[in-house]
PDB file of C-alpha atoms in Angstrom:
ATOM      1  CA  MET A  24     111.306  96.807 137.791  1.00 95.00           C
ATOM      2  CA  ARG A  25     108.286  94.573 138.305  1.00 92.00           C
ATOM      3  CA  LYS A  26     106.131  96.823 136.105  1.00 93.00           C
ATOM      4  CA  ASN A  27     107.839  95.582 132.936  1.00 96.00           C
ATOM      5  CA  GLY A  28     108.318  92.037 134.271  1.00 95.00           C
ATOM      6  CA  ASP A  29     106.031  90.478 131.651  1.00 97.00           C
ATOM      7  CA  THR A  30     106.173  93.167 128.949  1.00 98.00           C
ATOM      8  CA  VAL A  31     107.561  92.529 125.461  1.00 98.00           C
ATOM      9  CA  LEU A  32     108.039  95.230 122.814  1.00 98.00           C
ATOM     10  CA  GLU A  33     108.294  94.013 119.224  1.00 98.00           C
ATOM     11  CA  GLY A  34     109.742  96.268 116.556  1.00 98.00           C
ATOM     12  CA  GLU A  35     110.992  95.710 113.001  1.00 97.00           C
ATOM     13  CA  LYS A  36     114.544  94.740 113.932  1.00 98.00           C
ATOM     14  CA  ILE A  37     114.371  94.135 117.668  1.00 98.00           C
ATOM     15  CA  VAL A  38     112.321  92.471 120.352  1.00 98.00           C
ATOM     16  CA  LEU A  39     112.689  93.829 123.876  1.00 98.00           C
ATOM     17  CA  VAL A  40     112.109  91.310 126.652  1.00 98.00           C
ATOM     18  CA  PRO A  41     112.394  91.750 130.435  1.00 98.00           C
ATOM     19  CA  TYR A  42     115.748  90.799 131.941  1.00 98.00           C
ATOM     20  CA  LYS A  43     115.202  87.342 133.446  1.00 98.00           C
ATOM     21  CA  LYS A  44     117.329  84.822 135.312  1.00 97.00           C
ATOM     22  CA  ASN A  45     117.862  82.753 132.167  1.00 98.00           C
ATOM     23  CA  HIS A  46     119.572  85.730 130.479  1.00 98.00           C
ATOM     24  CA  VAL A  47     122.213  86.116 133.192  1.00 98.00           C
ATOM     25  CA  PRO A  48     124.863  83.632 131.925  1.00 98.00           C
ATOM     26  CA  ARG A  49     125.051  85.281 128.477  1.00 98.00           C
ATOM     27  CA  TYR A  50     125.017  88.746 130.042  1.00 97.00           C
ATOM     28  CA  HIS A  51     127.857  87.624 132.319  1.00 97.00           C
ATOM     29  CA  GLU A  52     129.834  86.499 129.266  1.00 97.00           C
ATOM     30  CA  TRP A  53     129.407  89.933 127.725  1.00 97.00           C
ATOM     31  CA  MET A  54     130.642  91.674 130.834  1.00 95.00           C
ATOM     32  CA  GLN A  55     133.960  89.859 130.730  1.00 94.00           C
ATOM     33  CA  SER A  56     134.855  92.221 127.884  1.00 94.00           C
ATOM     34  CA  THR A  57     137.155  95.034 128.957  1.00 92.00           C
ATOM     35  CA  GLU A  58     135.729  97.188 126.154  1.00 88.00           C
ATOM     36  CA  LEU A  59     132.131  96.783 127.372  1.00 91.00           C
ATOM     37  CA  LEU A  60     133.120  97.316 130.991  1.00 89.00           C
ATOM     38  CA  GLU A  61     134.766 100.602 130.054  1.00 87.00           C
ATOM     39  CA  GLN A  62     131.899 101.755 127.844  1.00 85.00           C
ATOM     40  CA  THR A  63     129.282 100.994 130.514  1.00 86.00           C
ATOM     41  CA  ALA A  64     131.433 102.148 133.461  1.00 85.00           C
ATOM     42  CA  SER A  65     130.818  98.750 135.070  1.00 88.00           C
ATOM     43  CA  GLU A  66     132.837  96.475 137.326  1.00 90.00           C
ATOM     44  CA  ARG A  67     133.530  92.845 136.510  1.00 94.00           C
ATOM     45  CA  LEU A  68     131.275  90.642 138.656  1.00 95.00           C
ATOM     46  CA  SER A  69     131.177  86.937 139.358  1.00 96.00           C
ATOM     47  CA  LEU A  70     128.326  84.897 137.895  1.00 97.00           C
ATOM     48  CA  GLU A  71     126.755  84.657 141.350  1.00 97.00           C
ATOM     49  CA  GLN A  72     126.948  88.436 141.725  1.00 97.00           C
ATOM     50  CA  GLU A  73     125.291  88.849 138.313  1.00 97.00           C
ATOM     51  CA  TYR A  74     122.389  86.644 139.443  1.00 98.00           C
ATOM     52  CA  ASP A  75     122.049  88.755 142.590  1.00 97.00           C
ATOM     53  CA  MET A  76     122.172  91.941 140.503  1.00 96.00           C
ATOM     54  CA  GLN A  77     119.416  90.693 138.191  1.00 97.00           C
ATOM     55  CA  GLN A  78     117.133  90.030 141.160  1.00 97.00           C
ATOM     56  CA  THR A  79     117.970  93.375 142.745  1.00 96.00           C
ATOM     57  CA  TRP A  80     117.182  95.241 139.543  1.00 95.00           C
ATOM     58  CA  PHE A  81     113.923  93.345 139.075  1.00 95.00           C
ATOM     59  CA  GLN A  82     112.762  94.354 142.541  1.00 96.00           C
ATOM     60  CA  ASP A  83     113.964  97.974 142.252  1.00 97.00           C
ATOM     61  CA  GLU A  84     111.120 100.176 140.973  1.00 95.00           C
ATOM     62  CA  ASN A  85     113.664 102.808 139.918  1.00 96.00           C
ATOM     63  CA  LYS A  86     115.355 100.513 137.399  1.00 97.00           C
ATOM     64  CA  CYS A  87     113.748  99.359 134.161  1.00 97.00           C
ATOM     65  CA  THR A  88     115.699  96.895 132.028  1.00 97.00           C
ATOM     66  CA  PHE A  89     115.022  95.118 128.760  1.00 98.00           C
ATOM     67  CA  ILE A  90     117.205  92.617 126.938  1.00 98.00           C
ATOM     68  CA  ILE A  91     117.478  93.389 123.208  1.00 98.00           C
ATOM     69  CA  LEU A  92     116.905  90.425 120.920  1.00 98.00           C
ATOM     70  CA  ASP A  93     117.893  90.419 117.264  1.00 98.00           C
ATOM     71  CA  LYS A  94     114.490  89.840 115.660  1.00 98.00           C
ATOM     72  CA  ASN A  95     115.913  88.386 112.434  1.00 97.00           C
ATOM     73  CA  LYS A  96     117.577  85.664 114.489  1.00 97.00           C
ATOM     74  CA  TRP A  97     114.529  85.215 116.732  1.00 96.00           C
ATOM     75  CA  LEU A  98     112.451  84.401 113.658  1.00 96.00           C
ATOM     76  CA  GLN A  99     114.607  81.323 113.074  1.00 95.00           C
ATOM     77  CA  PRO A 100     112.894  78.426 114.898  1.00 93.00           C
ATOM     78  CA  GLU A 101     116.130  76.560 115.560  1.00 95.00           C
ATOM     79  CA  LEU A 102     117.530  79.419 117.657  1.00 97.00           C
ATOM     80  CA  THR A 103     116.732  80.001 121.309  1.00 97.00           C
ATOM     81  CA  GLU A 104     116.005  83.317 122.974  1.00 97.00           C
ATOM     82  CA  ILE A 105     119.505  83.250 124.460  1.00 98.00           C
ATOM     83  CA  ASP A 106     121.023  82.746 120.999  1.00 98.00           C
ATOM     84  CA  CYS A 107     119.290  85.941 119.873  1.00 98.00           C
ATOM     85  CA  MET A 108     120.469  88.240 122.680  1.00 98.00           C
ATOM     86  CA  ALA A 109     122.126  91.350 121.230  1.00 98.00           C
ATOM     87  CA  GLY A 110     122.384  93.757 124.163  1.00 98.00           C
ATOM     88  CA  ASP A 111     120.323  95.640 126.708  1.00 98.00           C
ATOM     89  CA  VAL A 112     118.636  98.991 127.259  1.00 98.00           C
ATOM     90  CA  ASN A 113     118.037 100.506 130.695  1.00 97.00           C
ATOM     91  CA  LEU A 114     116.307 103.332 132.503  1.00 98.00           C
ATOM     92  CA  PHE A 115     117.462 104.516 135.918  1.00 97.00           C
ATOM     93  CA  LEU A 116     114.826 106.755 137.456  1.00 97.00           C
ATOM     94  CA  ASP A 117     116.012 109.618 139.644  1.00 96.00           C
ATOM     95  CA  VAL A 118     115.165 108.714 143.252  1.00 94.00           C
ATOM     96  CA  ASN A 119     114.255 112.334 143.977  1.00 94.00           C
ATOM     97  CA  HIS A 120     112.516 113.141 140.696  1.00 95.00           C
ATOM     98  CA  ASP A 121     110.763 110.117 139.238  1.00 91.00           C
ATOM     99  CA  ASP A 122     110.021 111.946 135.991  1.00 97.00           C
ATOM    100  CA  ILE A 123     113.757 112.121 135.195  1.00 98.00           C
ATOM    101  CA  ALA A 124     115.632 109.040 134.013  1.00 98.00           C
ATOM    102  CA  GLU A 125     119.129 108.196 132.891  1.00 98.00           C
ATOM    103  CA  ILE A 126     119.018 106.013 129.793  1.00 98.00           C
ATOM    104  CA  GLU A 127     121.726 103.715 128.513  1.00 96.00           C
ATOM    105  CA  ILE A 128     122.026 101.151 125.760  1.00 97.00           C
ATOM    106  CA  MET A 129     124.553  98.451 124.930  1.00 96.00           C
ATOM    107  CA  ILE A 130     124.783  96.384 121.762  1.00 96.00           C
ATOM    108  CA  ALA A 131     127.131  93.716 123.069  1.00 97.00           C
ATOM    109  CA  GLU A 132     127.225  91.354 120.089  1.00 97.00           C
ATOM    110  CA  PRO A 133     129.585  92.788 117.430  1.00 95.00           C
ATOM    111  CA  PRO A 134     127.622  91.272 114.473  1.00 96.00           C
ATOM    112  CA  CYS A 135     124.522  93.149 115.690  1.00 97.00           C
ATOM    113  CA  ARG A 136     126.160  96.577 115.625  1.00 95.00           C
ATOM    114  CA  ARG A 137     125.602  99.232 112.939  1.00 94.00           C
ATOM    115  CA  LYS A 138     122.380  97.573 111.796  1.00 97.00           C
ATOM    116  CA  GLY A 139     119.853  99.917 113.389  1.00 97.00           C
ATOM    117  CA  LEU A 140     119.062  97.711 116.394  1.00 98.00           C
ATOM    118  CA  GLY A 141     120.376 100.252 118.866  1.00 97.00           C
ATOM    119  CA  ARG A 142     118.384 103.126 117.396  1.00 98.00           C
ATOM    120  CA  GLU A 143     115.106 101.209 117.337  1.00 98.00           C
ATOM    121  CA  ALA A 144     115.621  99.815 120.840  1.00 98.00           C
ATOM    122  CA  LEU A 145     116.450 103.268 122.186  1.00 98.00           C
ATOM    123  CA  LEU A 146     113.362 104.863 120.627  1.00 98.00           C
ATOM    124  CA  ALA A 147     111.117 102.049 121.870  1.00 98.00           C
ATOM    125  CA  MET A 148     112.482 102.409 125.384  1.00 98.00           C
ATOM    126  CA  MET A 149     112.176 106.195 125.345  1.00 98.00           C
ATOM    127  CA  ASN A 150     108.553 106.025 124.231  1.00 98.00           C
ATOM    128  CA  TYR A 151     107.831 103.348 126.840  1.00 98.00           C
ATOM    129  CA  GLY A 152     109.327 105.549 129.548  1.00 98.00           C
ATOM    130  CA  VAL A 153     107.352 108.612 128.481  1.00 98.00           C
ATOM    131  CA  THR A 154     104.047 106.779 128.001  1.00 97.00           C
ATOM    132  CA  TYR A 155     104.053 104.309 130.887  1.00 96.00           C
ATOM    133  CA  LEU A 156     106.500 105.743 133.433  1.00 97.00           C
ATOM    134  CA  GLY A 157     105.823 109.454 133.025  1.00 97.00           C
ATOM    135  CA  ILE A 158     109.375 110.441 132.106  1.00 98.00           C
ATOM    136  CA  LYS A 159     109.756 114.144 131.275  1.00 98.00           C
ATOM    137  CA  LYS A 160     113.510 114.332 130.830  1.00 98.00           C
ATOM    138  CA  TYR A 161     116.179 111.864 129.747  1.00 98.00           C
ATOM    139  CA  GLU A 162     119.848 112.031 130.609  1.00 98.00           C
ATOM    140  CA  ALA A 163     122.667 109.962 129.129  1.00 98.00           C
ATOM    141  CA  LYS A 164     126.261 109.622 130.314  1.00 96.00           C
ATOM    142  CA  ILE A 165     128.551 108.355 127.571  1.00 95.00           C
ATOM    143  CA  GLY A 166     132.286 107.793 127.506  1.00 92.00           C
ATOM    144  CA  CYS A 167     134.149 110.427 125.529  1.00 92.00           C
ATOM    145  CA  GLY A 168     135.643 107.737 123.301  1.00 89.00           C
ATOM    146  CA  ASN A 169     132.338 106.019 122.517  1.00 91.00           C
ATOM    147  CA  ASP A 170     131.814 107.742 119.187  1.00 92.00           C
ATOM    148  CA  ALA A 171     129.054 105.385 118.004  1.00 90.00           C
ATOM    149  CA  SER A 172     126.833 106.065 121.024  1.00 93.00           C
ATOM    150  CA  LEU A 173     127.547 109.798 121.006  1.00 95.00           C
ATOM    151  CA  THR A 174     126.593 109.988 117.327  1.00 95.00           C
ATOM    152  CA  LEU A 175     123.394 108.000 117.898  1.00 96.00           C
ATOM    153  CA  PHE A 176     122.211 110.140 120.805  1.00 97.00           C
ATOM    154  CA  HIS A 177     123.043 113.379 119.000  1.00 97.00           C
ATOM    155  CA  LYS A 178     121.064 112.245 115.948  1.00 96.00           C
ATOM    156  CA  LEU A 179     118.067 111.563 118.162  1.00 97.00           C
ATOM    157  CA  GLY A 180     118.169 115.113 119.491  1.00 97.00           C
ATOM    158  CA  PHE A 181     120.069 114.813 122.763  1.00 98.00           C
ATOM    159  CA  VAL A 182     122.048 117.928 123.671  1.00 98.00           C
ATOM    160  CA  LYS A 183     125.453 117.983 125.364  1.00 97.00           C
ATOM    161  CA  ILE A 184     125.243 119.487 128.844  1.00 97.00           C
ATOM    162  CA  SER A 185     128.687 118.877 130.317  1.00 97.00           C
ATOM    163  CA  ILE A 186     131.939 116.941 130.080  1.00 96.00           C
ATOM    164  CA  SER A 187     133.571 115.278 133.082  1.00 95.00           C
ATOM    165  CA  GLU A 188     137.343 115.038 132.744  1.00 93.00           C
ATOM    166  CA  ILE A 189     137.476 112.943 135.921  1.00 92.00           C
ATOM    167  CA  PHE A 190     135.128 110.261 134.585  1.00 90.00           C
ATOM    168  CA  ASN A 191     135.999 110.949 130.927  1.00 92.00           C
ATOM    169  CA  GLU A 192     132.333 111.075 129.950  1.00 95.00           C
ATOM    170  CA  VAL A 193     129.852 113.388 128.298  1.00 97.00           C
ATOM    171  CA  THR A 194     126.446 114.122 129.810  1.00 98.00           C
ATOM    172  CA  LEU A 195     123.599 114.620 127.333  1.00 98.00           C
ATOM    173  CA  GLU A 196     119.942 115.325 127.934  1.00 98.00           C
ATOM    174  CA  MET A 197     116.598 115.584 126.199  1.00 98.00           C
ATOM    175  CA  GLN A 198     113.569 117.455 127.531  1.00 98.00           C
ATOM    176  CA  ILE A 199     110.317 115.717 126.595  1.00 98.00           C
ATOM    177  CA  THR A 200     108.241 118.519 125.121  1.00 98.00           C
ATOM    178  CA  PRO A 201     104.791 117.853 123.584  1.00 98.00           C
ATOM    179  CA  GLY A 202     106.466 117.905 120.191  1.00 98.00           C
ATOM    180  CA  ILE A 203     109.101 115.369 121.217  1.00 97.00           C
ATOM    181  CA  GLN A 204     106.428 113.171 122.766  1.00 97.00           C
ATOM    182  CA  GLN A 205     104.420 113.198 119.537  1.00 98.00           C
ATOM    183  CA  TRP A 206     107.564 112.426 117.522  1.00 98.00           C
ATOM    184  CA  LEU A 207     108.371 109.445 119.764  1.00 98.00           C
ATOM    185  CA  HIS A 208     104.838 108.094 119.365  1.00 98.00           C
ATOM    186  CA  GLN A 209     105.084 108.396 115.580  1.00 98.00           C
ATOM    187  CA  ALA A 210     108.599 106.920 115.425  1.00 98.00           C
ATOM    188  CA  THR A 211     107.462 103.863 117.385  1.00 98.00           C
ATOM    189  CA  SER A 212     103.949 103.463 115.992  1.00 98.00           C
ATOM    190  CA  HIS A 213     105.005 100.116 114.518  1.00 97.00           C
ATOM    191  CA  VAL A 214     106.072  98.726 117.915  1.00 98.00           C
ATOM    192  CA  SER A 215     103.610  96.203 119.329  1.00 97.00           C
ATOM    193  CA  PHE A 216     103.165  94.994 122.896  1.00 97.00           C
ATOM    194  CA  HIS A 217     103.003  91.364 123.965  1.00 98.00           C
ATOM    195  CA  LYS A 218     103.127  89.362 127.157  1.00 97.00           C
ATOM    196  CA  TYR A 219     106.290  87.469 128.044  1.00 97.00           C
ATOM    197  CA  PRO A 220     107.177  84.822 127.002  1.00 96.00           C
ATOM    198  CA  PHE A 221     106.689  85.701 123.345  1.00 95.00           C
ATOM    199  CA  ARG A 222     108.155  84.634 120.028  1.00 94.00           C
ATOM    200  CA  PRO A 223     107.407  86.503 116.781  1.00 92.00           C
ATOM    201  CA  LYS A 224     105.994  84.561 113.866  1.00 86.00           C
ATOM    202  CA  PRO A 225     107.681  84.699 110.468  1.00 81.00           C
ATOM    203  CA  THR A 226     105.666  86.494 107.806  1.00 67.00           C
ATOM    204  CA  THR A 227     104.151  84.079 105.312  1.00 57.00           C
ATOM    205  CA  GLN A 228     102.727  84.715 101.847  1.00 48.00           C
ATOM    206  CA  SER A 229      99.198  84.460 103.273  1.00 51.00           C
ATOM    207  CA  ASP A 230      99.948  87.379 105.603  1.00 52.00           C
ATOM    208  CA  LEU A 231     100.729  89.705 102.693  1.00 46.00           C
TER     209      LEU A 231
END
């Protein structure tokens, strides 16, 4: 999606940056994992196909993608943006109802899991979708065996709608009521916007 092509969201634990060409090789490495392919219901692609996919997604106004960076790593000057990649978070807008979006998140780097990155990235993306894309309902399709993701989405208030035995996945949804919208704004009030490229500055004693 071109709309988020130069947008950066900075939280306490994560920095969300638009999915760019330079991210593709690391993303391709992730998607060689059978576990991640199963959890994301994806097919293994060649590196060239991944580059093509990145360009296709960037040009598709119904797809909004951010790469999740581990902010603690990104604060270390010796590390590059690629070194700090932790996963991605995506919105797929319904082609017939542009106020409905499927949302998915992947924390690909095992050391970055169970540290709150996924939760913060998901909330930041949900608020972004509501505020800037006009999303009124979110849907999520999660593999029945992906207990971590199912737990996370349930804790955020998503409700189970159906189970597909064919695809072995659970469909969850969340209606964005005024109350939910206010809660999202409050839960992400610390998130700041920047223009890509961006690198956060470490907090110094003079900043306190």
